Each structure stands twice: as structure tokens, then as C-alpha cells.
Coordinates of C-alpha atoms in Angstrom, one line a residue:
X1 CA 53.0 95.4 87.3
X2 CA 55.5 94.8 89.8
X3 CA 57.7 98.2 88.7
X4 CA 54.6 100.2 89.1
X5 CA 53.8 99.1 92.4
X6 CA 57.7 100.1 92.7
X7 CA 57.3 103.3 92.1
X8 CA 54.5 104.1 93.7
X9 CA 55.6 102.5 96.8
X10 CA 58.7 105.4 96.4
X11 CA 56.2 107.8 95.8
X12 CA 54.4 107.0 99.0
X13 CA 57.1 107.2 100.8
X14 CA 58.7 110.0 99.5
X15 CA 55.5 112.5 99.8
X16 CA 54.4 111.2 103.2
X17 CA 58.4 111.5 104.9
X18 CA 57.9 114.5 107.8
X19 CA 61.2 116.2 106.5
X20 CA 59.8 117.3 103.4
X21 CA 57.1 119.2 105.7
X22 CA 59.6 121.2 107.1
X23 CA 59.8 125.0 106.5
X24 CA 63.3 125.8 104.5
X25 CA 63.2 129.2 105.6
X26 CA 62.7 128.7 109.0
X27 CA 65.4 126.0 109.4
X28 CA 67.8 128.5 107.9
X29 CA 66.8 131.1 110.2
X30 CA 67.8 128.2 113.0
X31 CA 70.8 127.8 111.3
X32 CA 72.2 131.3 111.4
X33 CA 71.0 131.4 115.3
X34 CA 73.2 128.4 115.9
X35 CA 76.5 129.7 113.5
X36 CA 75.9 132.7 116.1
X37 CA 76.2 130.6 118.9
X38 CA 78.9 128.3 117.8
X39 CA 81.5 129.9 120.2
X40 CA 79.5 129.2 123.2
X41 CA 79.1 125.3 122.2
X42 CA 82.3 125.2 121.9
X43 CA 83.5 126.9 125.1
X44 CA 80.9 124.8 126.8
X45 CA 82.8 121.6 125.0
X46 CA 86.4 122.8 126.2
X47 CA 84.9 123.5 129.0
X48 CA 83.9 119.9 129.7
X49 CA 87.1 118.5 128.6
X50 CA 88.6 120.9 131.3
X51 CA 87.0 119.0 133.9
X52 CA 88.4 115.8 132.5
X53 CA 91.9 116.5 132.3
X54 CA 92.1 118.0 135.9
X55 CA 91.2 114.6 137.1
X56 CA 94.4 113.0 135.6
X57 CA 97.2 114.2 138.9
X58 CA 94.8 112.2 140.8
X59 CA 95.4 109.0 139.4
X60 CA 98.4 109.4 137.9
X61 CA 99.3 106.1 139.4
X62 CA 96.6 103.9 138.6
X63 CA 97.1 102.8 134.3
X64 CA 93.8 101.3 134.1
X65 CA 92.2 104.8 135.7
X66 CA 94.3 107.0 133.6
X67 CA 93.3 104.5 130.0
X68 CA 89.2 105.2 131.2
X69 CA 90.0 109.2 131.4
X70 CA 92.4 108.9 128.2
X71 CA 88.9 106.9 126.7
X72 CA 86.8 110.2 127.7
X73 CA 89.0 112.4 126.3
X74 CA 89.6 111.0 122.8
X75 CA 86.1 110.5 122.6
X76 CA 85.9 113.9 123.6
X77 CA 88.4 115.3 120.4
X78 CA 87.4 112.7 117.8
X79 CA 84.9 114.9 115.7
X80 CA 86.3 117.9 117.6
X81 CA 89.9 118.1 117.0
X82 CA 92.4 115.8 115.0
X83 CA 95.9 116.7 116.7
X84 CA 94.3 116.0 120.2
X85 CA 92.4 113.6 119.4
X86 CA 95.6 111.4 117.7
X87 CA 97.8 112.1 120.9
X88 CA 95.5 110.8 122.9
X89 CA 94.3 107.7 121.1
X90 CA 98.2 106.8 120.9
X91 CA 98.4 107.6 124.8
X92 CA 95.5 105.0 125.1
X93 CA 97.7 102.2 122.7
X94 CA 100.7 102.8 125.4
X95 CA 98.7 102.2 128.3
X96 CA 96.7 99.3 126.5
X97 CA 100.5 97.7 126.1
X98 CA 101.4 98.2 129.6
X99 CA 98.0 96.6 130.6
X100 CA 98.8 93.9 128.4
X101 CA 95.4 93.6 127.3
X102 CA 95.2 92.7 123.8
X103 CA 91.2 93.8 123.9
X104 CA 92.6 97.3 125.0
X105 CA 94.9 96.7 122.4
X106 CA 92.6 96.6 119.5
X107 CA 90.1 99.4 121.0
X108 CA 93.2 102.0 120.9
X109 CA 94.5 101.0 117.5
X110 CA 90.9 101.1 116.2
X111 CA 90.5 104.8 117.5
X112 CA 94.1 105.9 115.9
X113 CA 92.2 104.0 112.4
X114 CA 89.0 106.3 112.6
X115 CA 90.8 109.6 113.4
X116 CA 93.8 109.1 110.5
X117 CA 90.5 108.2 108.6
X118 CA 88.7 111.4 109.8
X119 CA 91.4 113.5 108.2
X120 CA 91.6 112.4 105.2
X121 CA 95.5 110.3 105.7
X122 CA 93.5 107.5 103.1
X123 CA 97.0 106.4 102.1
X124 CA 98.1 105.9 106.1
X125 CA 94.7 105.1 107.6
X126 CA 94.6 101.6 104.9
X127 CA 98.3 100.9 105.7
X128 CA 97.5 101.1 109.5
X129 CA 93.6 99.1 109.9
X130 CA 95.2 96.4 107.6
X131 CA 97.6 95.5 110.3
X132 CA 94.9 95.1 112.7
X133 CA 93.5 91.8 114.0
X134 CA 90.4 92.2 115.2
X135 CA 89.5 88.3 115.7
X136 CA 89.7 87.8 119.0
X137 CA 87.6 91.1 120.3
X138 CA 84.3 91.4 121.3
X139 CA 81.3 92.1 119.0
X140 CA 81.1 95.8 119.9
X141 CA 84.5 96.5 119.2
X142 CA 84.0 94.0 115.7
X143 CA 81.5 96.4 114.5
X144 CA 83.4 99.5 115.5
X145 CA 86.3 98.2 113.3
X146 CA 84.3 96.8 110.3
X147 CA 82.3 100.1 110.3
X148 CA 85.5 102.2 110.4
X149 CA 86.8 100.1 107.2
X150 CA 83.4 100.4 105.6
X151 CA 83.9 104.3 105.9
X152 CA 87.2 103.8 104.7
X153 CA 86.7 102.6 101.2
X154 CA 83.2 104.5 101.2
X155 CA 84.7 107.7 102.1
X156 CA 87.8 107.0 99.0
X157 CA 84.8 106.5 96.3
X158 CA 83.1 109.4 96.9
X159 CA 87.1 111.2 97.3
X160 CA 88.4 109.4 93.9
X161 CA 85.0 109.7 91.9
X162 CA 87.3 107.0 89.6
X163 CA 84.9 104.8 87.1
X164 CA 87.6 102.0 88.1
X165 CA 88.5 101.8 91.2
X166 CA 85.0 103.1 92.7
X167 CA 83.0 100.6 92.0
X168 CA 85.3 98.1 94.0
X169 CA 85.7 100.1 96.7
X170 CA 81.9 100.5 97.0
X171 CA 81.7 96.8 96.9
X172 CA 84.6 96.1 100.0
X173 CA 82.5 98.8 101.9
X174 CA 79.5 96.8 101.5
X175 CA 81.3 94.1 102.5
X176 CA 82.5 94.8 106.0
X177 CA 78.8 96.4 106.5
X178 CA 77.4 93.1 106.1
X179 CA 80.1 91.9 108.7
X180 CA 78.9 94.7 111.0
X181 CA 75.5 94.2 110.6
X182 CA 75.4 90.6 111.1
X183 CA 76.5 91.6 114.8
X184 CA 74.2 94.6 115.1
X185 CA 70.4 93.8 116.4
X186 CA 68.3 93.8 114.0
X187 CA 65.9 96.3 115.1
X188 CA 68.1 99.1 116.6
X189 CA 68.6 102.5 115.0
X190 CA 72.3 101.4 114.1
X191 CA 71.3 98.7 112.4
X192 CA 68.6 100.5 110.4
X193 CA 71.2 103.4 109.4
X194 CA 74.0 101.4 108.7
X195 CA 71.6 99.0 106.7
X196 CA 69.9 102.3 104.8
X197 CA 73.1 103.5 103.8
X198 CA 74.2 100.4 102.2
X199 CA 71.2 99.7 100.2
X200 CA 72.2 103.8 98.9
X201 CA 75.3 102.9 98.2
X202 CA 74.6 100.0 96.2
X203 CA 72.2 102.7 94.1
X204 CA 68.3 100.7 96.2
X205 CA 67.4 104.2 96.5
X206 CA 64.0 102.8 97.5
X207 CA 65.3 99.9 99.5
X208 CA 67.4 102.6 101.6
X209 CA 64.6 105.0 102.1
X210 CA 62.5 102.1 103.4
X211 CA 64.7 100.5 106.0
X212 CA 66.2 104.3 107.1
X213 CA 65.4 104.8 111.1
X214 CA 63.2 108.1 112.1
X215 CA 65.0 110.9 112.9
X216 CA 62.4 112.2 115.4
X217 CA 62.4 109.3 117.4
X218 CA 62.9 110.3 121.5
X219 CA 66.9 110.5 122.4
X220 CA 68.3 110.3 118.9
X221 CA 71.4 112.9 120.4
X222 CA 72.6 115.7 118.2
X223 CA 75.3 113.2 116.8
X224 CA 73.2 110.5 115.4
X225 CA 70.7 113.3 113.9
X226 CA 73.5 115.3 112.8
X227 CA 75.1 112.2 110.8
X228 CA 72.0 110.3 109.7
X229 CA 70.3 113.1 108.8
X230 CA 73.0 113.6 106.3
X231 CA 73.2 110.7 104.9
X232 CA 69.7 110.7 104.2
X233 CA 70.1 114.8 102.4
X234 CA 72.4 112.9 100.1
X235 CA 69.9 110.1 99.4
X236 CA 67.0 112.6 98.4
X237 CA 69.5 115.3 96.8
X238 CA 70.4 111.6 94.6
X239 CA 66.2 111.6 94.0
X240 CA 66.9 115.3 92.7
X241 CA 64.1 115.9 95.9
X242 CA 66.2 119.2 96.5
X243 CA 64.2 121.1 99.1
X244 CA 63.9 117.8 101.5
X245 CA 67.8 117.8 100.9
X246 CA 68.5 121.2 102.0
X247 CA 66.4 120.7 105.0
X248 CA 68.2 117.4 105.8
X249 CA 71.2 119.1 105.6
X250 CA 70.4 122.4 107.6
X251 CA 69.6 120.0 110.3
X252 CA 72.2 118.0 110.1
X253 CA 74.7 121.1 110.1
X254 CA 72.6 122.7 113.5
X255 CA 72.8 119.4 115.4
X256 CA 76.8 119.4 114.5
X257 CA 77.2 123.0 115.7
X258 CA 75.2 121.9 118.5
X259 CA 77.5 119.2 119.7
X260 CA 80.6 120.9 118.3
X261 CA 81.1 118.4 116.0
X262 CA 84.1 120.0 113.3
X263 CA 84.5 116.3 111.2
X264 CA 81.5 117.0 109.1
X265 CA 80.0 117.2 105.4
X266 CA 76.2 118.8 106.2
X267 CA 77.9 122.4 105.6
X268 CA 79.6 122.2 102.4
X269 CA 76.9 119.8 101.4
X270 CA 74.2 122.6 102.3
X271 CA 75.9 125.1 100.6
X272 CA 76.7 123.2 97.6
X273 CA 72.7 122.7 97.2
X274 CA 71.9 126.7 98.2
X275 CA 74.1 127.7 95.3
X276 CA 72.7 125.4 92.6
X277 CA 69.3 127.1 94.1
X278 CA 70.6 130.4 93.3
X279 CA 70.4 131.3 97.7
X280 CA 74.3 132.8 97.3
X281 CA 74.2 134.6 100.4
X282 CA 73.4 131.4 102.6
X283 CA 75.5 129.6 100.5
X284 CA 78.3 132.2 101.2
X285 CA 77.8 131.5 105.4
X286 CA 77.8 127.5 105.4
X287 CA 81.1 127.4 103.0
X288 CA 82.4 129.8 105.0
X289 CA 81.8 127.8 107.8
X290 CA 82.7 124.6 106.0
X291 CA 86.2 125.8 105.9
X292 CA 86.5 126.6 109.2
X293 CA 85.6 123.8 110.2
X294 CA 88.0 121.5 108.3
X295 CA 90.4 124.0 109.6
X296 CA 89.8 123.4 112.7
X297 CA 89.6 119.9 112.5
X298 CA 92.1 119.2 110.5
X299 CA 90.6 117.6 107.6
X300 CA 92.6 117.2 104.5
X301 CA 90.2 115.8 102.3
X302 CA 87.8 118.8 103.3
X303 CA 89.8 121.3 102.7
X304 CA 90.5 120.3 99.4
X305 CA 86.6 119.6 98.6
X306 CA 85.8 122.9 100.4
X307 CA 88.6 125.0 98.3
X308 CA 86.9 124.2 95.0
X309 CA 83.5 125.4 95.8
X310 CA 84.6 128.4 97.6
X311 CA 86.3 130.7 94.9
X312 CA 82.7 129.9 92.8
X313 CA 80.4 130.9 95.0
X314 CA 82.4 133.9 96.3
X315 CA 83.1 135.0 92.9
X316 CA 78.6 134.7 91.7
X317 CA 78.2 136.7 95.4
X318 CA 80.7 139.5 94.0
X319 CA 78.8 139.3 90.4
X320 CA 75.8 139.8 92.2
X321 CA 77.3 142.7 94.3
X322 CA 78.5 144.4 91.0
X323 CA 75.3 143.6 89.1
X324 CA 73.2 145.3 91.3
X325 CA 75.9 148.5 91.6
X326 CA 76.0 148.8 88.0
X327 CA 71.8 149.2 87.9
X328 CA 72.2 151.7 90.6
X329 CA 75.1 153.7 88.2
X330 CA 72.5 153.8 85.5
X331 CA 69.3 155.1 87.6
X332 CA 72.2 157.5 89.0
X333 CA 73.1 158.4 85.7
X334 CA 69.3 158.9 84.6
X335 CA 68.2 161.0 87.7
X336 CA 71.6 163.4 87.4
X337 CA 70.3 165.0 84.3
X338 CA 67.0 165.7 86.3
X339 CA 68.7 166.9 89.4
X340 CA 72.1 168.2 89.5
X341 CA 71.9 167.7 93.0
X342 CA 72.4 164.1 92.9
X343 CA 75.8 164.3 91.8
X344 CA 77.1 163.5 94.8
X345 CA 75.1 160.0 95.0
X346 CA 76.5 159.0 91.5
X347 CA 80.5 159.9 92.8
X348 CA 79.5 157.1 95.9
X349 CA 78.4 154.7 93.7
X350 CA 81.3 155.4 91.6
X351 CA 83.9 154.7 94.8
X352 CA 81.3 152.1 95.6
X353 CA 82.1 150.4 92.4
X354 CA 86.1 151.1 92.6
X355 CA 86.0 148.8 95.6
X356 CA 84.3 146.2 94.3
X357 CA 86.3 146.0 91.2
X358 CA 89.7 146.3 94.0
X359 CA 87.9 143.5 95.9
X360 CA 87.2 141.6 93.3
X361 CA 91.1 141.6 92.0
X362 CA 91.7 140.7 95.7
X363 CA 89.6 137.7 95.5
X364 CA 91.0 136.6 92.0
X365 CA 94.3 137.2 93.1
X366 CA 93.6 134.7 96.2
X367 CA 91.8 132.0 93.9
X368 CA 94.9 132.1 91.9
X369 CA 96.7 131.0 94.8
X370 CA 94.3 128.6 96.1
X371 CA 94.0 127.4 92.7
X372 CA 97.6 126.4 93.0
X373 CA 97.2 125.3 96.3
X374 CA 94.5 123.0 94.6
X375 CA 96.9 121.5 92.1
X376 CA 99.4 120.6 94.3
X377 CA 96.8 119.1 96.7
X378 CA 95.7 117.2 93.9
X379 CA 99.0 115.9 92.6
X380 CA 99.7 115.0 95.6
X381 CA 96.6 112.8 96.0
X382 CA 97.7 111.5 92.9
X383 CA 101.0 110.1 94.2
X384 CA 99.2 108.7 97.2
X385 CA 96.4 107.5 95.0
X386 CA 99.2 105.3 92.8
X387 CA 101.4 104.1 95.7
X388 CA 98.4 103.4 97.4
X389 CA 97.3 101.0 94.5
X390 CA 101.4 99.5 93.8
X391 CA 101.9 98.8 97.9
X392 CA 98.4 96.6 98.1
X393 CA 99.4 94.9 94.6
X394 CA 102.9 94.6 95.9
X395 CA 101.8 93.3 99.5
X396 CA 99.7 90.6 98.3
X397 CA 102.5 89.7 95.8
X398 CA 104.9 89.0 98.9
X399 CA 102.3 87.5 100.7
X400 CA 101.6 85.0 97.9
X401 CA 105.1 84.4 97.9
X402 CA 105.2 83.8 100.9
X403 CA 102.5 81.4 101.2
X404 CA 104.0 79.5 98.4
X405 CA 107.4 79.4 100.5
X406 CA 105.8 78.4 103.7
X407 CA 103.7 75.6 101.7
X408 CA 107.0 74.5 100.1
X409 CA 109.1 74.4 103.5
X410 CA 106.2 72.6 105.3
X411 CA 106.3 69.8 102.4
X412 CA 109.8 69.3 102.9
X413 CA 109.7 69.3 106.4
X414 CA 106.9 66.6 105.8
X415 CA 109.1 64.7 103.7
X416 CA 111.8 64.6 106.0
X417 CA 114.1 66.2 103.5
X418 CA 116.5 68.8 105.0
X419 CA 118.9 69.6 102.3
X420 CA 116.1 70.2 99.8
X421 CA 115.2 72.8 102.9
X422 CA 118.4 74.2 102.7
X423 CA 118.4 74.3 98.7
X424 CA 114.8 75.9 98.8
X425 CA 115.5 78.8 101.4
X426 CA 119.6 79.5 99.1
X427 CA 116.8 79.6 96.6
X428 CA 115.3 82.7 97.4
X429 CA 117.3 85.5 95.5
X430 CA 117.7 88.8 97.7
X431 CA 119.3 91.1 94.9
X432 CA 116.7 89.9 92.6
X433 CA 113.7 90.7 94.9
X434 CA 115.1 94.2 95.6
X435 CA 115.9 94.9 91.9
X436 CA 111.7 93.7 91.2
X437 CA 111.2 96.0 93.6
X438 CA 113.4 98.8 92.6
X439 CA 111.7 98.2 88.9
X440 CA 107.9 98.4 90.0
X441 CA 108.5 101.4 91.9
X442 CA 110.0 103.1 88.6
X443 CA 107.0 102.0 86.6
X444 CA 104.4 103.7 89.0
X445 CA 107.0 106.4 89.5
X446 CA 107.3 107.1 85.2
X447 CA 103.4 106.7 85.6
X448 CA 102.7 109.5 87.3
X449 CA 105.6 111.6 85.7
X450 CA 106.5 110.2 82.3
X451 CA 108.6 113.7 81.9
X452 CA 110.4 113.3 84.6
X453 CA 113.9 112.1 83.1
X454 CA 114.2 114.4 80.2
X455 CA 113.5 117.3 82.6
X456 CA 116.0 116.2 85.1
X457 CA 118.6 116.1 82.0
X458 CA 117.7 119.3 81.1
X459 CA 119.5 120.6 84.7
X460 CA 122.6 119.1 83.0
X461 CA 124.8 120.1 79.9
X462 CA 125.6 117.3 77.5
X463 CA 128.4 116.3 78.8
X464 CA 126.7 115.6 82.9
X465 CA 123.6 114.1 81.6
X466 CA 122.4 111.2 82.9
X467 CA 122.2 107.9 80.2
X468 CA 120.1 105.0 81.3
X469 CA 120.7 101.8 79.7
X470 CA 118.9 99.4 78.0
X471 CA 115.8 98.3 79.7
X472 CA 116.6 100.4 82.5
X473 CA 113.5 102.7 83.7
X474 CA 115.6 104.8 86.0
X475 CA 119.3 104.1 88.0
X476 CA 120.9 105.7 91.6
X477 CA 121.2 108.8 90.6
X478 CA 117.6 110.0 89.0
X479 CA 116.1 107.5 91.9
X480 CA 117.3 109.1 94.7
X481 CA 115.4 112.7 92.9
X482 CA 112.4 110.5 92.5
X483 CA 112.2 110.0 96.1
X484 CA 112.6 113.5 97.0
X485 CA 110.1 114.3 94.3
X486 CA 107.2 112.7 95.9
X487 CA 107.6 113.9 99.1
X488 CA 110.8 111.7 101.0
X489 CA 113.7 113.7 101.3
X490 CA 115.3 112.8 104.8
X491 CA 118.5 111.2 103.6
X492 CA 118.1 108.6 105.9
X493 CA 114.6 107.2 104.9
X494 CA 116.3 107.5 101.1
X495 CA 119.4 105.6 102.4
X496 CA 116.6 102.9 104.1
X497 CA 114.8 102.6 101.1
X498 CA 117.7 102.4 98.2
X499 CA 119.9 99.9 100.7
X500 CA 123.0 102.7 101.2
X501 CA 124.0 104.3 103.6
X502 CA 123.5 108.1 105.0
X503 CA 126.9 108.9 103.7
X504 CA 126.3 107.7 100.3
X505 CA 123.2 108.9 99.6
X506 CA 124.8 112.4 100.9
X507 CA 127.8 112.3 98.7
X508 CA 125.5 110.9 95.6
X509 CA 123.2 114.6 96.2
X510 CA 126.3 116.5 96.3
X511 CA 127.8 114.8 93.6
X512 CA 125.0 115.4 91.3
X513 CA 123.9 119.3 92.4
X514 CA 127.9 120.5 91.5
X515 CA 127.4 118.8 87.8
X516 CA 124.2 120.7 87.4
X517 CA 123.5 124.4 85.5
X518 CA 121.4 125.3 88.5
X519 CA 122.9 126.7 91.6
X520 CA 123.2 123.6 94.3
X521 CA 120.7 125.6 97.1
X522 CA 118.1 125.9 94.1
X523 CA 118.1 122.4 92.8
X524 CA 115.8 120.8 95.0
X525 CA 112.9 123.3 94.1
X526 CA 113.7 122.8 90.5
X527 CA 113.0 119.0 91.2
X528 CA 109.9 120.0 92.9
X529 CA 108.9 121.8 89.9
X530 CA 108.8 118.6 87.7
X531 CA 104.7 118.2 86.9
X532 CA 102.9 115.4 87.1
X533 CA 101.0 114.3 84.3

């Protein structure tokens, strides 16, 4: 009994919600109106920041001025621009230091979390928020910082799509929502959002749809609508409700045109669902747009969403093309026998098709490449995606450690025993912590290329090649590759890491390039060339 009332409680609420009233067609018309005016948002936008910046000579003296005009203007960039935005929210971190204000503090490291968040740096943007202590600052900066870290591990679910690690990412989000919402009142439209999308998260469809705050209520702002109206697309294109969803996202993509908001999903969201409709040519604008957008921005992680959608839907809008052209060759065809006269009308269709067929190999050509683009975007999330995983595991290793240690010293120190002290801390093998360290990073490294040694032996003849001994993953020499494999090849970040010094790690290279088949300027790209698996 109680399921049926369920379910027809969802129904009620799903065939009495306004934006499933709303005309499709119409709001697409809107849409195109506001791509066509997206320059003039924008210049009105730059425009406005402008005015902000030429009030900085004026109080180019006065710290706490200049950190309030720094505040306008990364809240000016944050959806708008990543680069500017950064800059600015690491100008407001200097001046919060010189203030020596550790609310100020928090606030700017906060905004430098959500904008390495906003471009997809997952890897940099955990590293960074984890560092931050947000105990002591008010409640409005609390939620601001349990929301951002909510998004965080939101944002890498949907990103990863991982049966493993998804779920417990979902389930931290969830967590530091509840931390937020506990200082949110109860009735306000953040509360209601916030609260909405959490219950969607956790998979209460109904639950959310229930609690989820009106989107026509007076002074919403084209930045709430734009985001909650998103959110709630995604909810009914979850229901499989996919006209509500397009019209959801249609308005969610105006209002962030609108505001000239570039950190967005409604686009590529909108034109995911007007392809799976079969609507190619509107679904050819908003990816179009998508892209430009992340562009702009700066988005990694929506660049890489927006490249695999792209090539698809521009490759079923040139099918279309050429399906139509090749109906027109055979009415041509038909109506030439008739009328000799319309010869010249089959020869332009002819060109007509050469073109397509040239732009078509254009286009192929290019997905190639962004296909490849693709892969190495991928395998690079990869690398990110295991380090990611072996510096938390290896964090909270030290850190237990550590807490062992500090239990163990303050035991001693209870006892009044000072030579066991001195016993415990001559304990504490260095060598043998480096070498654990040295080891794990081999394993995750052999992970994610388990080729990776017989392929760097392959640069070698016989004679030069590299043997590892027993029980030995990988030594100096194939380590130092390693590094620059995944991305670290400034000698002096290698010499950091391996405990040498520049010199050595320089002489080790050379060393090892004059050995090799390959020519010594081509090596490096050769290691580059190793695949993940």
C-alpha cells in the first residue's frame, strides 16, 4: 500500500511540475536569440570588471580596500575565467597574510579550492582543501567549504563513472552536505537545493523532487536558475522524463549565457539529450558552444567530456547532409532522362557531393586527432586517478604513524623515561621509510604500465640492458624514466624526489641516452611513447 501511495505521490508531482508545461520549441528559439547575443553579455561583463579594476591606483595603499576589490573581482572571474580568476584568488591569500587574519585566511584558500575544482585539477584541488582548517571560521564560510568538498568528490563520481570508487565518493559528498546543511536555514532556497540534490545523489528520486525549491520564485538570479535548474534536467532526464529535461536544460544554458557564466554543464547536457532525440542541428549549436565555453574557461574535465560527443554528433549532421544529397542525385538522375536541360543541376549536385565527401575526410581526419588527443587525456587521468588513490593511502599511513609515534613519545614522557625517548626516536629508520616509499610508488607505477620495463630494455642492445634484481620492482636508472614518464621531468623535482642531487640525476640521463639504440635528442619521446595499460 505504502509503494503505491509512493508512486503515485511521484506521479503527482511529476505531471503537475510547471517545467514540463513549457513549450520546447519555443525555449530553443530563446536559446538561439541568447547564443546570438552572447558577445554583448559578455562585453557588458568585461565591461563591469573594467570599472572594478580602475579603482585599484586609488587605494593602492589601503590592504584591506585593495582584498574587498580583489573579493569583487574573483567573484567576478570565478565561472567566467579560470586564469583570472586563480591570480586573483592567490592575490587575495597574500593580502589575507599581510592582514594577518586567519578568517581572511580561510576565505582566500577556499576560493583558490573551488576554482582548481572548477577546472577540473581533481588531483591538485584534494591535495590543496585537505590542508585547510576550516574550524575556527564562521558558519558562512563552513558551508562555503563543506559545499566546495561536497562538489569535489560529487563532481570525481560522475568524472570516474568507477563501480569502486564512486560509490564512496558519493557517500563523502553526502557527508560534508549534511555538515553544510546543518548550518544552512532550514527553509531557504540553499537549503532546499543543496538538500534536493543530495537526496538525487543518494538515488531518492522522489525524496529530491519533493524537497527541490521553485525555480520561478521572485529574484532567483540567472545563477541560481542557471545551476538548479540543471541539476533538476539531470534528475528528470534520470526519470527518462526527457522533454522536461531538455527544457530544464535550455534554461539553464540561457540564464548562464545571460550572466556569462563559462563553468557550466546545461550545454553539453542539452545537446547530449537533442541528439538522443534525433534534433542534430540544435544539438550541433549547444556542443559547439559547449566547447567554447570550456575553452574559454578553462575546464579540463569539459573539454575532455565535450571532445567525445562532438566528433558523433558532427559526424550523424554530415550523414544527414549526404543522405539528403544522395536523394537529390537520384531525383536528378530520374528527371535528366526527361529533360536534358537539367544536366546542369545534376553536375552541382555532383560538386555538391565532392565537397561533402572532402569535408567529411576533413572532419575524420580531425577526430583522428582529437581521438588521440582523447587518449592521452585519458591516460593521463589515469595516472592522476592512481597517484591520487597511493598519496591518500600513503598520507594516512604516515599519519597513523605518526600518531602511534606521538602516542609512544607522550608515554614516555609520562613515565619519566628519557633514554627510552632517545631509543624510540634512533628507532625510526630513515632509509627504510624512503625505500617503502620508493617500493609503493613502483607498484602503482608497474600498475598503470606493467610494460614499461621490457619496453625501456628494448632501447638497449643486450649488452646495456637494464637487470633488476630479485624482488626489485624497478632501480635508479628505469626510476628516474618513470618520473619523466608521467609527466615530472625538471631534473630538479627528479633530484627532490629520488634524494640526489641535480648533477646526478643529470649525469645518470646522460649516462643512460649514450648506451641506448636511439639517438640521445629522441629518447625522451620514445619514453613518452610507452602506453599505459
Amino acid at each position: 500500500m505504502n509503494r503505491i501511495l509512493g508512486y503515485l505521490f511521484l506521479f503527482i508531482l511529476i505531471a503537475t511540475h510547471a517545467y514540463g508545461k513549457t513549450p520546447t520549441d519555443s525555449l530553443l528559439r530563446e536559446l538561439n536569440k541568447a547564443m546570438e547575443k552572447s558577445a554583448i553579455y559578455d562585453s557588458i561583463k568585461l565591461k563591469g570588471i573594467d570599472s572594478i579594476k580602475r579603482r585599484l591606483p586609488a587605494v593602492a595603499n589601503n590592504t584591506t580596500a585593495r582584498f574587498h576589490i580583489y573579493q569583487q573581482l574573483y567573484n567576478a572571474y570565478k565561472v567566467f575565467n579560470f586564469d583570472s580568476a586563480f591570480v586573483y584568488a592567490r592575490q587575495l591569500e597574500q593580502l589575507a597574510i599581510q592582514l594577518h587574519d586567519p578568517v581572511l585566511i580561510i576565505e582566500s584558500k577556499v576560493k583558490i579550492g573551488y576554482v582548481l575544482l572548477s577546472s577540473g585539477m581533481f588531483t591538485e584541488t584534494a591535495a590543496f582543501v585537505n590542508a585547510i582548517d576550516a574550524t575556527g571560521a564562521p558558519d558562512s564560510l563552513k558551508i562555503e567549504f563543506y559545499l566546495m568538498k561536497s562538489r569535489l568528490y560529487f563532481d570525481l563520481a560522475d568524472y570516474n563513472q568507477d563501480k569502486y570508487y564512486t560509490p564512496d565518493y558519493i557517500k563523502r559528498a553526502s557527508t560534508y552536505i549534511d555538515s553544510a546543511l546543518q548550518l544552512i536555514p532550514v527553509n531557504s532556497f540553499e537549503y532546499r537545493y543543496n538538500r534536493g540534490l543530495q537526496l538525487f545523489k543518494l538515488g531518492d528520486i522522489p525524496g529530491a523532487l519533493a524537497i527541490y525549491p521553485n525555480l520561478d520564485a521572485p529574484g532567483i538570479g540567472d545563477r541560481r536558475l542557471a545551476v538548479s535548474a540543471c541539476t533538476l534536467g539531470a534528475i528528470y532526464e534520470a526519470m527518462h522524463n526527457t522533454d522536461t529535461a531538455i527544457a530544464l536544460m535550455t534554461r539553464s544554458a540561457i540564464a548562464d549565457i545571460r550572466s556569462s557564466t563559462k563553468e557550466t554543464m546545461a550545454s553539453y547536457s542539452l545537446a547530449t539529450l537533442l541528439f538522443e532525440r534525433g534534433d542534430i542541428k540544435n544539438a550541433s549549436h549547444c556542443i559547439e558552444r559547449a566547447i567554447g565555453e570550456a575553452v574559454f574557461y578553462g575546464a579540463r574535465q569539459r573539454k575532455v567530456m565535450v571532445s567525445s560527443i562532438l566528433p558523433i554528433i558532427e559526424h550523424e549532421r554530415i550523414n544527414t547532409a549526404e543522405e539528403r544529397t544522395k536523394s537529390l542525385l537520384i531525383y536528378a538522375a530520374i528527371v535528366t532522362l526527361l529533360l536534358v536541360a537539367l544536366v546542369v543541376l545534376a553536375i552541382t549536385v555532383f560538386r555538391q557531393v565532392q565537397k561533402l565527401k572532402t569535408a567529411q575526410r576533413i572532419i575524420t581526419a580531425a577526430h583522428l586527432k582529437q581521438q588521440e588527443i582523447n587518449n592521452q587525456l585519458l591516460e593521463a587521468n589515469k595516472i592522476k586517478e592512481e597517484y591520487v588513490g597511493y598519496c591518500f593511502n600513503i598520507n594516512a599511513t604516515y599519519i597513523g604513524k605518526i600518531e602511534k609515534l606521538k602516542q609512544s613519545l607522550e608515554q614516555k614522557l609520562a613515565d619519566n623515561k628519557p633514554n627510552e625517548l632517545k631509543f624510540l626516536v634512533n628507532n625510526i629508520n630513515i632509509r627504510q621509510e624512503r625505500e617503502e616509499l620508493f617500493t609503493n610508488f613502483d607498484r602503482v607505477f608497474l600498475k598503470i604500465f606493467p610494460h614499461f620495463v621490457g619496453e625501456f630494455n628494448a632501447f638497449f642492445d643486450k649488452e646495456n640492458q637494464v637487470v633488476l634484481k630479485e624482488n626489485e620492482l624497478l632501480n635508479t636508472d628505469i626510476r628516474i624514466f618513470a618520473l619523466i614518464r608521467i609527466g615530472i621531468s625538471d631534473n630538479e623535482k627528479i633530484a627532490r624526489i629520488l634524494e640526489y642531487s641535480v648533477n646526478t640525476i643529470y649525469a645518470y640521463k646522460t649516462k643512460i641516452k649514450k648506451r641506448s639504440l636511439i639517438p640521445s635528442e629522441e629518447f625522451e619521446n620514445r619514453i613518452m611513447g610507452i602506453k599505459a595499460l
